[in-house]
PDB file of C-alpha atoms in Angstrom:
ATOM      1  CA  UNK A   1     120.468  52.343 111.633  1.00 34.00           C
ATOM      2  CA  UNK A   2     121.887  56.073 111.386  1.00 32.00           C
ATOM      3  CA  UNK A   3     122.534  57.407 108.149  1.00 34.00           C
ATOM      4  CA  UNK A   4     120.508  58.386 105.602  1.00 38.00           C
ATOM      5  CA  UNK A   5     117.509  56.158 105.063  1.00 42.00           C
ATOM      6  CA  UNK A   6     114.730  57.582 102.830  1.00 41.00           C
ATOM      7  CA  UNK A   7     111.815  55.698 102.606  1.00 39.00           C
ATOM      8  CA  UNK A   8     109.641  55.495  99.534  1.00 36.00           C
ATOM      9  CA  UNK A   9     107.157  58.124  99.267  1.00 38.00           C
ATOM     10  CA  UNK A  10     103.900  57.187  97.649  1.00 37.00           C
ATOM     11  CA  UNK A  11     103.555  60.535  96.253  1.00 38.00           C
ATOM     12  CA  UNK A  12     106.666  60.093  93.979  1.00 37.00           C
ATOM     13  CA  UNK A  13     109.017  57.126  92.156  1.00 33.00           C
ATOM     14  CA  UNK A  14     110.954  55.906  94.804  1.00 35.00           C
ATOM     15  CA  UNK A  15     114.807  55.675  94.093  1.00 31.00           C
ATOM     16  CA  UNK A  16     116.737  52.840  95.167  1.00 30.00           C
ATOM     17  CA  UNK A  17     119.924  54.514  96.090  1.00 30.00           C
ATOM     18  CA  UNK A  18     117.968  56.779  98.612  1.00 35.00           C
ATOM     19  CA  UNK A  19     118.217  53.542 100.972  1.00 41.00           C
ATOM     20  CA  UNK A  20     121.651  53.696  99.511  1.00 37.00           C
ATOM     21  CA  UNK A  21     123.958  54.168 103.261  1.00 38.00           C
ATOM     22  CA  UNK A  22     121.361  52.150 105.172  1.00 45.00           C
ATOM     23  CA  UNK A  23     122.688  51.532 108.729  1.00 50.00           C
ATOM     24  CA  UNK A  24     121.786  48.828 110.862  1.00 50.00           C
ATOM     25  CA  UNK A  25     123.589  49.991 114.279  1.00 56.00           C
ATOM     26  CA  UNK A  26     120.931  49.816 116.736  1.00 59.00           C
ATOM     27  CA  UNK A  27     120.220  52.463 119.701  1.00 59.00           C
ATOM     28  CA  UNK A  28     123.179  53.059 121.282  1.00 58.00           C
ATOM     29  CA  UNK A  29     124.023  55.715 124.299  1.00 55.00           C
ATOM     30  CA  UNK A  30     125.245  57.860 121.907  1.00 58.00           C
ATOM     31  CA  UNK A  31     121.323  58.550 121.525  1.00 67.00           C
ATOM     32  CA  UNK A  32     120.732  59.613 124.635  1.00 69.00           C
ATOM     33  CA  UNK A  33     122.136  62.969 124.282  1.00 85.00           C
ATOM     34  CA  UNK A  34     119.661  63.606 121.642  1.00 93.00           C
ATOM     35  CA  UNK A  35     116.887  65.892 121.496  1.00 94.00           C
ATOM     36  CA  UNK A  36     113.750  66.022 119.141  1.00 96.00           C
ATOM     37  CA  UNK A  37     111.895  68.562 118.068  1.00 97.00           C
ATOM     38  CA  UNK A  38     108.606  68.071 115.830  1.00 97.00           C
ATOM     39  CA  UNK A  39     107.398  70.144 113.460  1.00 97.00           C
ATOM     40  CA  UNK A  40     103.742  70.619 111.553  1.00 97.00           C
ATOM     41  CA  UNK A  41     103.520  71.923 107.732  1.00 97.00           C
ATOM     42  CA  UNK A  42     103.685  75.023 108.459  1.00 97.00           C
ATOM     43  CA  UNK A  43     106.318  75.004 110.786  1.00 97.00           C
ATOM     44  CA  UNK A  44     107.978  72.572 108.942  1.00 98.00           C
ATOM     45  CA  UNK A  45     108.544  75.526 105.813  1.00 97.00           C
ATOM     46  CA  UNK A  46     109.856  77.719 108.567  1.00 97.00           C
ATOM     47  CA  UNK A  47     113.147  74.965 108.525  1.00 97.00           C
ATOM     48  CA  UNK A  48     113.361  74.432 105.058  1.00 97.00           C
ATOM     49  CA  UNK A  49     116.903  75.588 104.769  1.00 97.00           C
ATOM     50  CA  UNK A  50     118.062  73.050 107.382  1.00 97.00           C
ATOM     51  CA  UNK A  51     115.630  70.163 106.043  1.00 97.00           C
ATOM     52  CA  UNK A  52     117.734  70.161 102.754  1.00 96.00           C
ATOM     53  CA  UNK A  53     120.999  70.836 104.638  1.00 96.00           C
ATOM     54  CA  UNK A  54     120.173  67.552 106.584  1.00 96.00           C
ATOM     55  CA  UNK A  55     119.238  65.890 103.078  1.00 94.00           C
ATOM     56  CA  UNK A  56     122.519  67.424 101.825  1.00 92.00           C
ATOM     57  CA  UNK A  57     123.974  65.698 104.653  1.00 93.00           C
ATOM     58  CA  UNK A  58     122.729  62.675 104.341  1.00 90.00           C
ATOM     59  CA  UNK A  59     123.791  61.710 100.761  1.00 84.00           C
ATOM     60  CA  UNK A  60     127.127  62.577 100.511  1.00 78.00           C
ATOM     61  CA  UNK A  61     128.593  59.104 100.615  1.00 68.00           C
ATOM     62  CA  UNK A  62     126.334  58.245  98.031  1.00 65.00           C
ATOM     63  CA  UNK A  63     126.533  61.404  95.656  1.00 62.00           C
ATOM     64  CA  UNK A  64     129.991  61.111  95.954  1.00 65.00           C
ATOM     65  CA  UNK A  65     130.059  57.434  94.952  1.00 64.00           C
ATOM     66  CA  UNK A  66     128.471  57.910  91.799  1.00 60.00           C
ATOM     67  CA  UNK A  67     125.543  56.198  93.231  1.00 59.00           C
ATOM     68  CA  UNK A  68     122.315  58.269  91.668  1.00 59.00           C
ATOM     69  CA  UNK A  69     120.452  59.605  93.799  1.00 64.00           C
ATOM     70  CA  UNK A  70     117.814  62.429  93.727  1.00 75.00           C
ATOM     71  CA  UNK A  71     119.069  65.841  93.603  1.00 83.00           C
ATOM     72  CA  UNK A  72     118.466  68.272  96.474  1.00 87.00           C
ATOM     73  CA  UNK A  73     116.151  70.283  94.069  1.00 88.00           C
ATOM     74  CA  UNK A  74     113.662  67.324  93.327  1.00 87.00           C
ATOM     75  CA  UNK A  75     114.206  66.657  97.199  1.00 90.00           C
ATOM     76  CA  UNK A  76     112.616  70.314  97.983  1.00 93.00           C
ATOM     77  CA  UNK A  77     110.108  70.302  95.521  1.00 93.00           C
ATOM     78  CA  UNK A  78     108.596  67.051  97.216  1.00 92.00           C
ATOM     79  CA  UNK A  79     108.931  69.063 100.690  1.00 96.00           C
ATOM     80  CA  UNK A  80     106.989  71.766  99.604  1.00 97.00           C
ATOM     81  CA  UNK A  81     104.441  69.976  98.090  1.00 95.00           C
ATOM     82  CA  UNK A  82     104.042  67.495 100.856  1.00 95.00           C
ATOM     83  CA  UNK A  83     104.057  70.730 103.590  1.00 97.00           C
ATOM     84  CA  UNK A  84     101.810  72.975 100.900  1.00 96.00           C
ATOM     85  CA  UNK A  85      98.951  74.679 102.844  1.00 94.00           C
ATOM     86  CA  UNK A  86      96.358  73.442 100.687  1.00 93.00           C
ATOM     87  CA  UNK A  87      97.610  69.757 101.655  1.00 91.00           C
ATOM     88  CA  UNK A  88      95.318  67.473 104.609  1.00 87.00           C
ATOM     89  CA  UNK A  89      96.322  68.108 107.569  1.00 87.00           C
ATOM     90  CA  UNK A  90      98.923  65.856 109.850  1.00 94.00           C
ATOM     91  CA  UNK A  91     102.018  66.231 108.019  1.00 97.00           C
ATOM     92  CA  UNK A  92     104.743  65.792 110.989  1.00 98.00           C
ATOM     93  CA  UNK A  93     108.529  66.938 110.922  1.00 98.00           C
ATOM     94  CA  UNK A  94     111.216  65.548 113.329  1.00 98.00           C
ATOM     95  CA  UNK A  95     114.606  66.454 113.750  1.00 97.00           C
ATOM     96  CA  UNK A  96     117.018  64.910 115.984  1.00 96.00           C
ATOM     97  CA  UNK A  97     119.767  67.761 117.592  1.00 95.00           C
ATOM     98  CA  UNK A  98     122.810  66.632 119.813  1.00 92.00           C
ATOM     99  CA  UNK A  99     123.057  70.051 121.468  1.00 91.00           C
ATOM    100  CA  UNK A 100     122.641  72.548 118.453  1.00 90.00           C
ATOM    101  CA  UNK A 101     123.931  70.657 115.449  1.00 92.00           C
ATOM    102  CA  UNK A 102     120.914  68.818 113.519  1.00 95.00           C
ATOM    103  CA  UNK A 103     121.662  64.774 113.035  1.00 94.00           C
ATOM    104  CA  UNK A 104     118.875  63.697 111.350  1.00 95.00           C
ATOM    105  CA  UNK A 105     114.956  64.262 110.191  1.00 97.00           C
ATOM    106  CA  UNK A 106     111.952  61.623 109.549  1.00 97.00           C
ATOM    107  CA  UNK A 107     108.788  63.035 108.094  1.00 97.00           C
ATOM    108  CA  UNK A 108     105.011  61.541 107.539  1.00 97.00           C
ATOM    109  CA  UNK A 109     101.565  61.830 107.135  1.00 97.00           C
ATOM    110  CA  UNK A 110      98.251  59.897 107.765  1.00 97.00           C
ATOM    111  CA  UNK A 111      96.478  58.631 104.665  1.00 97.00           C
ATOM    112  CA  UNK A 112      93.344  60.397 104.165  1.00 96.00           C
ATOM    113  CA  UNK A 113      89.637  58.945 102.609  1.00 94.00           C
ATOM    114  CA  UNK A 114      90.288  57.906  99.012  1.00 91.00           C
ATOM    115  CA  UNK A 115      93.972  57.966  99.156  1.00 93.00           C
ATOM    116  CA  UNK A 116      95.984  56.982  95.831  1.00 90.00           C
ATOM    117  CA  UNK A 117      98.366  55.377  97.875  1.00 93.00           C
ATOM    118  CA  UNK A 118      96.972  52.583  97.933  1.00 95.00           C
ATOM    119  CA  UNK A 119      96.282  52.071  94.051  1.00 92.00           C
ATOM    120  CA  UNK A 120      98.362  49.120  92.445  1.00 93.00           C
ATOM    121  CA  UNK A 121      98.353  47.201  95.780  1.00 96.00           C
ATOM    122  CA  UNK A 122      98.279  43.261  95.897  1.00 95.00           C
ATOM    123  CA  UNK A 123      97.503  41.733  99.113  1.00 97.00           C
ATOM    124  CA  UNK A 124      99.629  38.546 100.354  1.00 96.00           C
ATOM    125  CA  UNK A 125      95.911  37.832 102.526  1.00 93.00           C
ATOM    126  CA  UNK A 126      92.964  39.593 104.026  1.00 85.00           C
ATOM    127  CA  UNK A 127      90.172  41.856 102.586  1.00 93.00           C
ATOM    128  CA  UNK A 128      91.605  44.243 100.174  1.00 95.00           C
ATOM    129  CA  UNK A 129      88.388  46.314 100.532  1.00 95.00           C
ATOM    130  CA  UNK A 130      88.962  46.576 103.900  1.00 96.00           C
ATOM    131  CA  UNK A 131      92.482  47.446 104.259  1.00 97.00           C
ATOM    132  CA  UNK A 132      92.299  50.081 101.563  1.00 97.00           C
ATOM    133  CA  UNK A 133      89.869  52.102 103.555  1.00 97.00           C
ATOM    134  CA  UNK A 134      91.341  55.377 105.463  1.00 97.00           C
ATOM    135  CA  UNK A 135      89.690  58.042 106.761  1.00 96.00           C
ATOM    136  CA  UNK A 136      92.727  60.263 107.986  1.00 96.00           C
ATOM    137  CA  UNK A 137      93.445  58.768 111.466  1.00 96.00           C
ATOM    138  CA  UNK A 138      93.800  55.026 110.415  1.00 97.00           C
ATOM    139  CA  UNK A 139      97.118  54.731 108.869  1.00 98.00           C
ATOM    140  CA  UNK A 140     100.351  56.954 108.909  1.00 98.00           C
ATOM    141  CA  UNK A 141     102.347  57.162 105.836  1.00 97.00           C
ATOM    142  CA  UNK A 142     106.194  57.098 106.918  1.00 97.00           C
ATOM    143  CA  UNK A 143     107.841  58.842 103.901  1.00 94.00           C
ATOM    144  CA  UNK A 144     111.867  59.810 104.704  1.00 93.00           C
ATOM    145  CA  UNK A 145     114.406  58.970 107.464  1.00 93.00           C
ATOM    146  CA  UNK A 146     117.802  60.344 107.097  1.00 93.00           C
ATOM    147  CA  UNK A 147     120.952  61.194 109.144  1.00 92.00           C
ATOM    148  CA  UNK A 148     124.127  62.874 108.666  1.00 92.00           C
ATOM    149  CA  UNK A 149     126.366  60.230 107.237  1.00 89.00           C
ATOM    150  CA  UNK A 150     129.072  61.181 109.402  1.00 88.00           C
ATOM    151  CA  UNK A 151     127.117  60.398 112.546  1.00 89.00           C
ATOM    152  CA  UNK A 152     126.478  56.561 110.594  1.00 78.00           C
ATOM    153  CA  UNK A 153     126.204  53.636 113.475  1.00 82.00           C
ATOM    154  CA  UNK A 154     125.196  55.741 116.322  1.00 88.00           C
ATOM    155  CA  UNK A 155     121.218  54.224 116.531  1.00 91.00           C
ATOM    156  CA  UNK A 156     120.042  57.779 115.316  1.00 93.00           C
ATOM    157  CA  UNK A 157     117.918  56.367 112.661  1.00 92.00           C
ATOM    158  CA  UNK A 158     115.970  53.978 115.196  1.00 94.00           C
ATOM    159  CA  UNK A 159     116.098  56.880 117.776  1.00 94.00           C
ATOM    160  CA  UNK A 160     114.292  59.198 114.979  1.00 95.00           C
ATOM    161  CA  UNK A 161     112.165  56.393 113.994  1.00 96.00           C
ATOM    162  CA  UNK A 162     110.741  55.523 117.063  1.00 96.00           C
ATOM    163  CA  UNK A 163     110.101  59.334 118.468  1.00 96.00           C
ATOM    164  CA  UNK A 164     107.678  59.373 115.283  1.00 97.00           C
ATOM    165  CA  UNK A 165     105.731  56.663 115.224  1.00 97.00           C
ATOM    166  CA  UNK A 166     105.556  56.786 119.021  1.00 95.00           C
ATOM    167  CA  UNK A 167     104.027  60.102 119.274  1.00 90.00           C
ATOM    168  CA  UNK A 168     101.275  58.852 116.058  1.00 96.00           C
ATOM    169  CA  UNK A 169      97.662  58.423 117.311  1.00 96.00           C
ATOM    170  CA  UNK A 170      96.650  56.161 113.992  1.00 97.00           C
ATOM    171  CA  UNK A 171      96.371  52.597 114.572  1.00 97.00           C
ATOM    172  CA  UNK A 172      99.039  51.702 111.810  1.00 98.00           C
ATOM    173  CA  UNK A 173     101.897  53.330 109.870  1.00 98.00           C
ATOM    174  CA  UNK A 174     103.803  52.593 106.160  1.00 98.00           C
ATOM    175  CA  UNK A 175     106.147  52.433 103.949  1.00 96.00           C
ATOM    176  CA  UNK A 176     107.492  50.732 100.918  1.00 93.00           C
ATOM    177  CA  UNK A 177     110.365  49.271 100.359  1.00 92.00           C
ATOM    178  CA  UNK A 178     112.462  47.606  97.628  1.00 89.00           C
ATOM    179  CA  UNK A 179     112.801  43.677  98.135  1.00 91.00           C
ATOM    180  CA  UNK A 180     116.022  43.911  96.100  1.00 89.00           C
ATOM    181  CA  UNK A 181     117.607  46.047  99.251  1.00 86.00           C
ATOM    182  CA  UNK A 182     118.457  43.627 101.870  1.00 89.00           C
ATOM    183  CA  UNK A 183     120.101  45.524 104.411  1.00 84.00           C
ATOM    184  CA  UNK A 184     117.047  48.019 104.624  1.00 86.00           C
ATOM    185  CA  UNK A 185     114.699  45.466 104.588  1.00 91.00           C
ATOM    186  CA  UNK A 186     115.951  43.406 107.499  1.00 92.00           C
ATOM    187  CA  UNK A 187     116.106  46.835 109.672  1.00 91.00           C
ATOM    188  CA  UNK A 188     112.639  47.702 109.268  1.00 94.00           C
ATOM    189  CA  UNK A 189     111.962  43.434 110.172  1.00 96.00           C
ATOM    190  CA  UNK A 190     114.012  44.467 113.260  1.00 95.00           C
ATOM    191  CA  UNK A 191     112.028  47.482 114.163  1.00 96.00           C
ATOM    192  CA  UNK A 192     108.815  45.515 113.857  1.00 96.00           C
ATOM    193  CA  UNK A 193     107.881  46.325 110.470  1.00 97.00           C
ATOM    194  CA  UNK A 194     105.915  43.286 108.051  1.00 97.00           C
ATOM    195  CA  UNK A 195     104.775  42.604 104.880  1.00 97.00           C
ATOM    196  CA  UNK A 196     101.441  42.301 104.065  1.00 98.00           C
ATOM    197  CA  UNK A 197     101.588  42.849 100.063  1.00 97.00           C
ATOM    198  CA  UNK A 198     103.088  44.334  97.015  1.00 97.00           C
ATOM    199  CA  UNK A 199     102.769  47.615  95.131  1.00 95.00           C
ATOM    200  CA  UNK A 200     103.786  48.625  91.987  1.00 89.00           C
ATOM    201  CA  UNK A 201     102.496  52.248  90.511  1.00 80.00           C
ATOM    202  CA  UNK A 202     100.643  52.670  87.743  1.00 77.00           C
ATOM    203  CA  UNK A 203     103.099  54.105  84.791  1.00 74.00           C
ATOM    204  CA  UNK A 204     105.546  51.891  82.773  1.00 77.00           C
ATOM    205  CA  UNK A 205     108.313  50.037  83.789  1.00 77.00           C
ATOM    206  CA  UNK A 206     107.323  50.846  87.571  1.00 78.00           C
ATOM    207  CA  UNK A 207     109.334  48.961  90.183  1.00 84.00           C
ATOM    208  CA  UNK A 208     107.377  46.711  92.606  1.00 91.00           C
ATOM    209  CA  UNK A 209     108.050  47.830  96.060  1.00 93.00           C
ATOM    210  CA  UNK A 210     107.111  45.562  99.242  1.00 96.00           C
ATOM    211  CA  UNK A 211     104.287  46.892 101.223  1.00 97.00           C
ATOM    212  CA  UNK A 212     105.093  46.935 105.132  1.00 97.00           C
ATOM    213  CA  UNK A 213     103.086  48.025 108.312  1.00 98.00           C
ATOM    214  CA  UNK A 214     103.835  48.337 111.366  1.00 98.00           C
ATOM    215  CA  UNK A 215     101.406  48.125 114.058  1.00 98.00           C
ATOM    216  CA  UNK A 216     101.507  51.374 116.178  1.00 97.00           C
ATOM    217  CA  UNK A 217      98.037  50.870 118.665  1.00 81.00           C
ATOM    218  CA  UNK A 218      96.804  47.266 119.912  1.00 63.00           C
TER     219      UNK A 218
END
């Protein structure tokens, strides 16, 4: 996958069309001249011009198709609030660079002790009680992958997605996603992603997203 590919936040509706250019190329050697650079909250605000240049990017295809798609300003405003100082701690930033020019940018968090993430969740099995519980280094919230659109089928995507949750010390990551987007859905099955519920937030007409983990420690 390598193009833009923004995973739902919890924080905020998710909007279909940010999955919108999902690629499913996978690695290729293409990624090997790429370099990654991470990034904490506070380091992360020190980029903010080139965060929504990526995002700008990312969703031209879309824009451009009449697709609708959330506008760079509600994009930032989620940024800052996510990187805000008086947020937990672990927010991580990486961006991708072939040489100087940025490709692409993932972001995340771990979920810390009463989380509303979680709220509206349905298990397919297991404890509920349980799998609800976080105390800040259980579970990693992945919230946005995205690459340049021009650089689509070049494995960038995986290449961001795995120099993430690689470097992660929590036990688990997560995401939602929308069951009625196939193509996305059967990437993150690829990567190793799998269900283990629904989710659908608390105001009305709120879509139900598919709640998947991927397993990060053994």
């Amino acid at each position: 996958m390598s193009t833009s590919v923004a995973v739902s936040t919890r924080a905020a509706l998710p909007v279909s069309a940010w999955e919108y250019i999902m690629d499913t190329d996978p690695l290729t050697s293409a990624t090997h001249q790429l370099h990654f650079e991470h990034f904490d909250a506070m380091q992360a605000q020190e980029h903010r011009e080139e965060v929504e240049a990526i995002f700008r990017g990312s969703y031209l295809e879309a824009i451009h198709s009449g697709v609708a798609v959330e506008s760079p300003q509600a994009f930032m405003q989620r940024f800052d609030a996510y990187t805000a100082p008086n947020r937990p701690t672990g927010f991580e930033l990486v961006i991708a660079r072939r040489g100087e020019q940025p490709c692409g940018q993932a972001w995340g968090w771990p979920l810390q002790r009463n989380t509303a993430w979680w709220g509206g969740l349905m298990l397919d099995s297991d404890d509920i009680d349980e799998f609800i519980v976080e105390d800040g280094t259980r579970t990693f919230a992945l919230s946005e992958i995205m690459v340049h659109s021009e650089l689509a089928g070049q494995g960038i995507a995986q290449a961001l997605h795995n120099e993430l949750l690689d470097s992660r010390p929590e036990s688990r990551a997560t995401l939602l996603v929308h069951p009625g987007n196939p193509r996305a859905y059967d990437t993150y099955l690829r990567w190793g992603w799998y269900r283990v519920g629904v989710l659908r937030q608390s105001w009305p007409k709120a879509p139900r997203f598919d709640v998947l983990i991927h397993d990060l420690r053994s």
